[in-house]
């Protein structure tokens, strides 16, 4: 049994969250630079402004986007690890609330989705997915999920016999509805299988992968490439102003499903692909 | 690059063409979802607005908190389409321009053509870049809405593209 001090975990997570909203991961920067070099016209201006913005955010220690998101958190808790002190749920909440206060990040969460939409003032609660796994590790992975893009995330229940082409069609349909609204070039997480909600969860989990990460299954690696190519073929382009780069990457996660179903969920993420991971 | 002074150059909005990159300098009003809903409700009830929107340009935005020593926190555009339901009414009451990201509804474009208004595209997600262009930031109405309140900004060299011009010309008709 491994023992961790809650204060250590909390501080590591707070630091990771502070950095997440200010510093864009290098793989995304590289993809943006490559895209800027390929484009002409307004798309090039959009990509250049984004790269400038990323640089200013880091230099001035400002969030790169004012929508610092709702925090989506995946916790993998090993069954042989014990967190001493504050409970794990409370320390995760505490790290988020502190990071959003200390970093001058926008608190974007409202108490009730329908009744009065009063701001909670802390950016809490987060959306937290818990997994208990074997071993003595603890991995906490977070996304700062902006809602300009989240509003275009979609779930589809396809027919099992529709197959691969329909999956590509579903993702492209989501992007055509989205147009320039989710701040393209986007990164698309695609969840395939499970139930409707599980596919949605997978689509978020897929966004945790780095852009350069190859899918281990060649079938899905090829599908990721084909979806990317088809989405880029729409011509929506950076900022929705037309161009070659509508998406920087497509990441697929799959799960077994029922004989009667083919659930597909698409999580649309803006170019500000903010992720944080802490491991113990 | 052309600089547009606001409100001084608002009378010349009809001369702007979709696709032009321009720099805005002067005064912008900030309002988003809830503020639009309230403004529209007041207009529909025939009541006065807490801020004069005539000849003004509204920036669809909800800022991050202001760090010490800065005029404003990160402040990029939000999706304009969520304001479409309220926009024709505001245009009919004198609003001259809008700044946001994403497409607009046909009713908005029709109202823009009728009133000579312009919709500017601001670079989506570029909150830190725009924070550097804001000189002053003042809360003017609906303080209870927090980041959704109405603010008045003075800006200098604030980069935008003319996305939909007053003749209905657009650079947003992709896909």
Short mmCIF file of C-alpha atoms in Angstrom, two decimals, chain A residues 65-175:
data_model
loop_
_atom_site.label_atom_id
_atom_site.label_comp_id
_atom_site.label_asym_id
_atom_site.label_seq_id
_atom_site.Cartn_x
_atom_site.Cartn_y
_atom_site.Cartn_z
CA UNK A 65 -8.66 32.32 -23.78
CA UNK A 66 -11.12 34.07 -21.48
CA UNK A 67 -13.23 30.93 -21.50
CA UNK A 68 -11.10 28.93 -19.12
CA UNK A 69 -13.68 26.21 -19.31
CA UNK A 70 -15.47 23.76 -17.13
CA UNK A 71 -12.89 21.32 -15.79
CA UNK A 72 -13.36 17.74 -16.97
CA UNK A 73 -11.35 15.38 -14.79
CA UNK A 74 -10.46 11.71 -15.13
CA UNK A 75 -9.14 10.06 -11.97
CA UNK A 76 -7.43 6.68 -12.09
CA UNK A 77 -7.05 5.58 -8.53
CA UNK A 78 -4.99 2.46 -7.88
CA UNK A 79 -6.57 0.15 -5.31
CA UNK A 80 -3.24 0.00 -3.45
CA UNK A 81 -2.81 3.74 -2.89
CA UNK A 82 -4.10 5.68 0.07
CA UNK A 83 -4.39 9.46 0.25
CA UNK A 84 -3.79 10.71 3.78
CA UNK A 85 -5.35 13.95 5.02
CA UNK A 86 -8.03 15.64 2.99
CA UNK A 87 -10.22 13.28 0.96
CA UNK A 88 -9.48 12.93 -2.73
CA UNK A 89 -12.76 14.51 -3.96
CA UNK A 90 -12.25 17.52 -1.67
CA UNK A 91 -8.63 18.04 -2.65
CA UNK A 92 -9.50 17.95 -6.36
CA UNK A 93 -12.23 20.56 -5.77
CA UNK A 94 -9.82 22.62 -3.67
CA UNK A 95 -7.08 22.55 -6.31
CA UNK A 96 -9.53 23.66 -9.01
CA UNK A 97 -11.06 26.46 -6.94
CA UNK A 98 -7.61 27.74 -5.89
CA UNK A 99 -6.14 27.59 -9.40
CA UNK A 100 -9.10 29.47 -10.89
CA UNK A 101 -8.84 32.13 -8.18
CA UNK A 102 -5.05 32.44 -8.20
CA UNK A 103 -4.73 32.42 -12.00
CA UNK A 104 -7.37 35.10 -12.66
CA UNK A 105 -9.29 32.51 -14.65
CA UNK A 106 -12.95 33.05 -15.43
CA UNK A 107 -15.44 31.19 -13.27
CA UNK A 108 -17.89 29.92 -15.84
CA UNK A 109 -20.02 27.42 -13.93
CA UNK A 110 -23.62 28.13 -12.91
CA UNK A 111 -25.42 26.44 -10.00
CA UNK A 112 -28.50 25.30 -11.87
CA UNK A 113 -28.62 24.73 -15.63
CA UNK A 114 -32.18 26.03 -15.97
CA UNK A 115 -33.68 27.82 -12.96
CA UNK A 116 -31.59 30.93 -12.35
CA UNK A 117 -28.13 30.22 -13.79
CA UNK A 118 -26.37 31.88 -10.85
CA UNK A 119 -22.58 31.61 -11.01
CA UNK A 120 -21.07 29.34 -8.35
CA UNK A 121 -18.13 31.74 -8.13
CA UNK A 122 -15.54 28.97 -7.82
CA UNK A 123 -15.72 27.23 -11.21
CA UNK A 124 -16.94 24.22 -9.24
CA UNK A 125 -18.21 21.64 -9.58
CA UNK A 126 -16.03 19.93 -12.16
CA UNK A 127 -17.17 16.95 -14.20
CA UNK A 128 -15.25 14.07 -12.62
CA UNK A 129 -14.97 10.52 -13.91
CA UNK A 130 -13.65 8.01 -11.38
CA UNK A 131 -11.91 4.78 -12.23
CA UNK A 132 -10.53 2.36 -9.70
CA UNK A 133 -7.68 0.37 -11.23
CA UNK A 134 -5.17 -2.22 -10.04
CA UNK A 135 -1.76 -1.11 -8.77
CA UNK A 136 -0.60 1.75 -6.53
CA UNK A 137 -0.69 4.66 -8.98
CA UNK A 138 -2.81 7.81 -8.96
CA UNK A 139 -3.29 9.69 -12.24
CA UNK A 140 -5.44 12.81 -12.44
CA UNK A 141 -6.01 14.13 -15.98
CA UNK A 142 -7.89 17.35 -16.68
CA UNK A 143 -9.27 19.25 -19.64
CA UNK A 144 -10.31 22.91 -19.51
CA UNK A 145 -13.36 22.47 -21.70
CA UNK A 146 -14.52 25.71 -23.31
CA UNK A 147 -18.16 25.82 -24.30
CA UNK A 148 -17.81 27.67 -27.60
CA UNK A 149 -16.66 24.29 -28.83
CA UNK A 150 -18.57 22.07 -26.38
CA UNK A 151 -21.87 23.43 -27.72
CA UNK A 152 -21.08 21.58 -30.97
CA UNK A 153 -20.24 18.22 -29.40
CA UNK A 154 -22.74 15.58 -30.54
CA UNK A 155 -23.87 12.00 -29.93
CA UNK A 156 -25.33 9.80 -32.67
CA UNK A 157 -26.86 6.36 -32.45
CA UNK A 158 -25.96 4.85 -35.83
CA UNK A 159 -27.17 1.54 -37.24
CA UNK A 160 -24.62 -1.27 -36.83
CA UNK A 161 -24.73 -2.04 -40.55
CA UNK A 162 -23.96 1.56 -41.54
CA UNK A 163 -20.35 1.05 -40.56
CA UNK A 164 -17.24 3.10 -41.14
CA UNK A 165 -18.64 5.53 -43.71
CA UNK A 166 -21.45 6.56 -41.37
CA UNK A 167 -18.98 7.26 -38.58
CA UNK A 168 -17.04 9.60 -40.84
CA UNK A 169 -20.34 11.15 -41.97
CA UNK A 170 -21.45 11.75 -38.38
CA UNK A 171 -18.27 13.60 -37.47
CA UNK A 172 -18.43 15.71 -40.62
CA UNK A 173 -22.10 16.49 -39.92
CA UNK A 174 -21.17 17.77 -36.47
CA UNK A 175 -18.46 19.98 -37.95
#
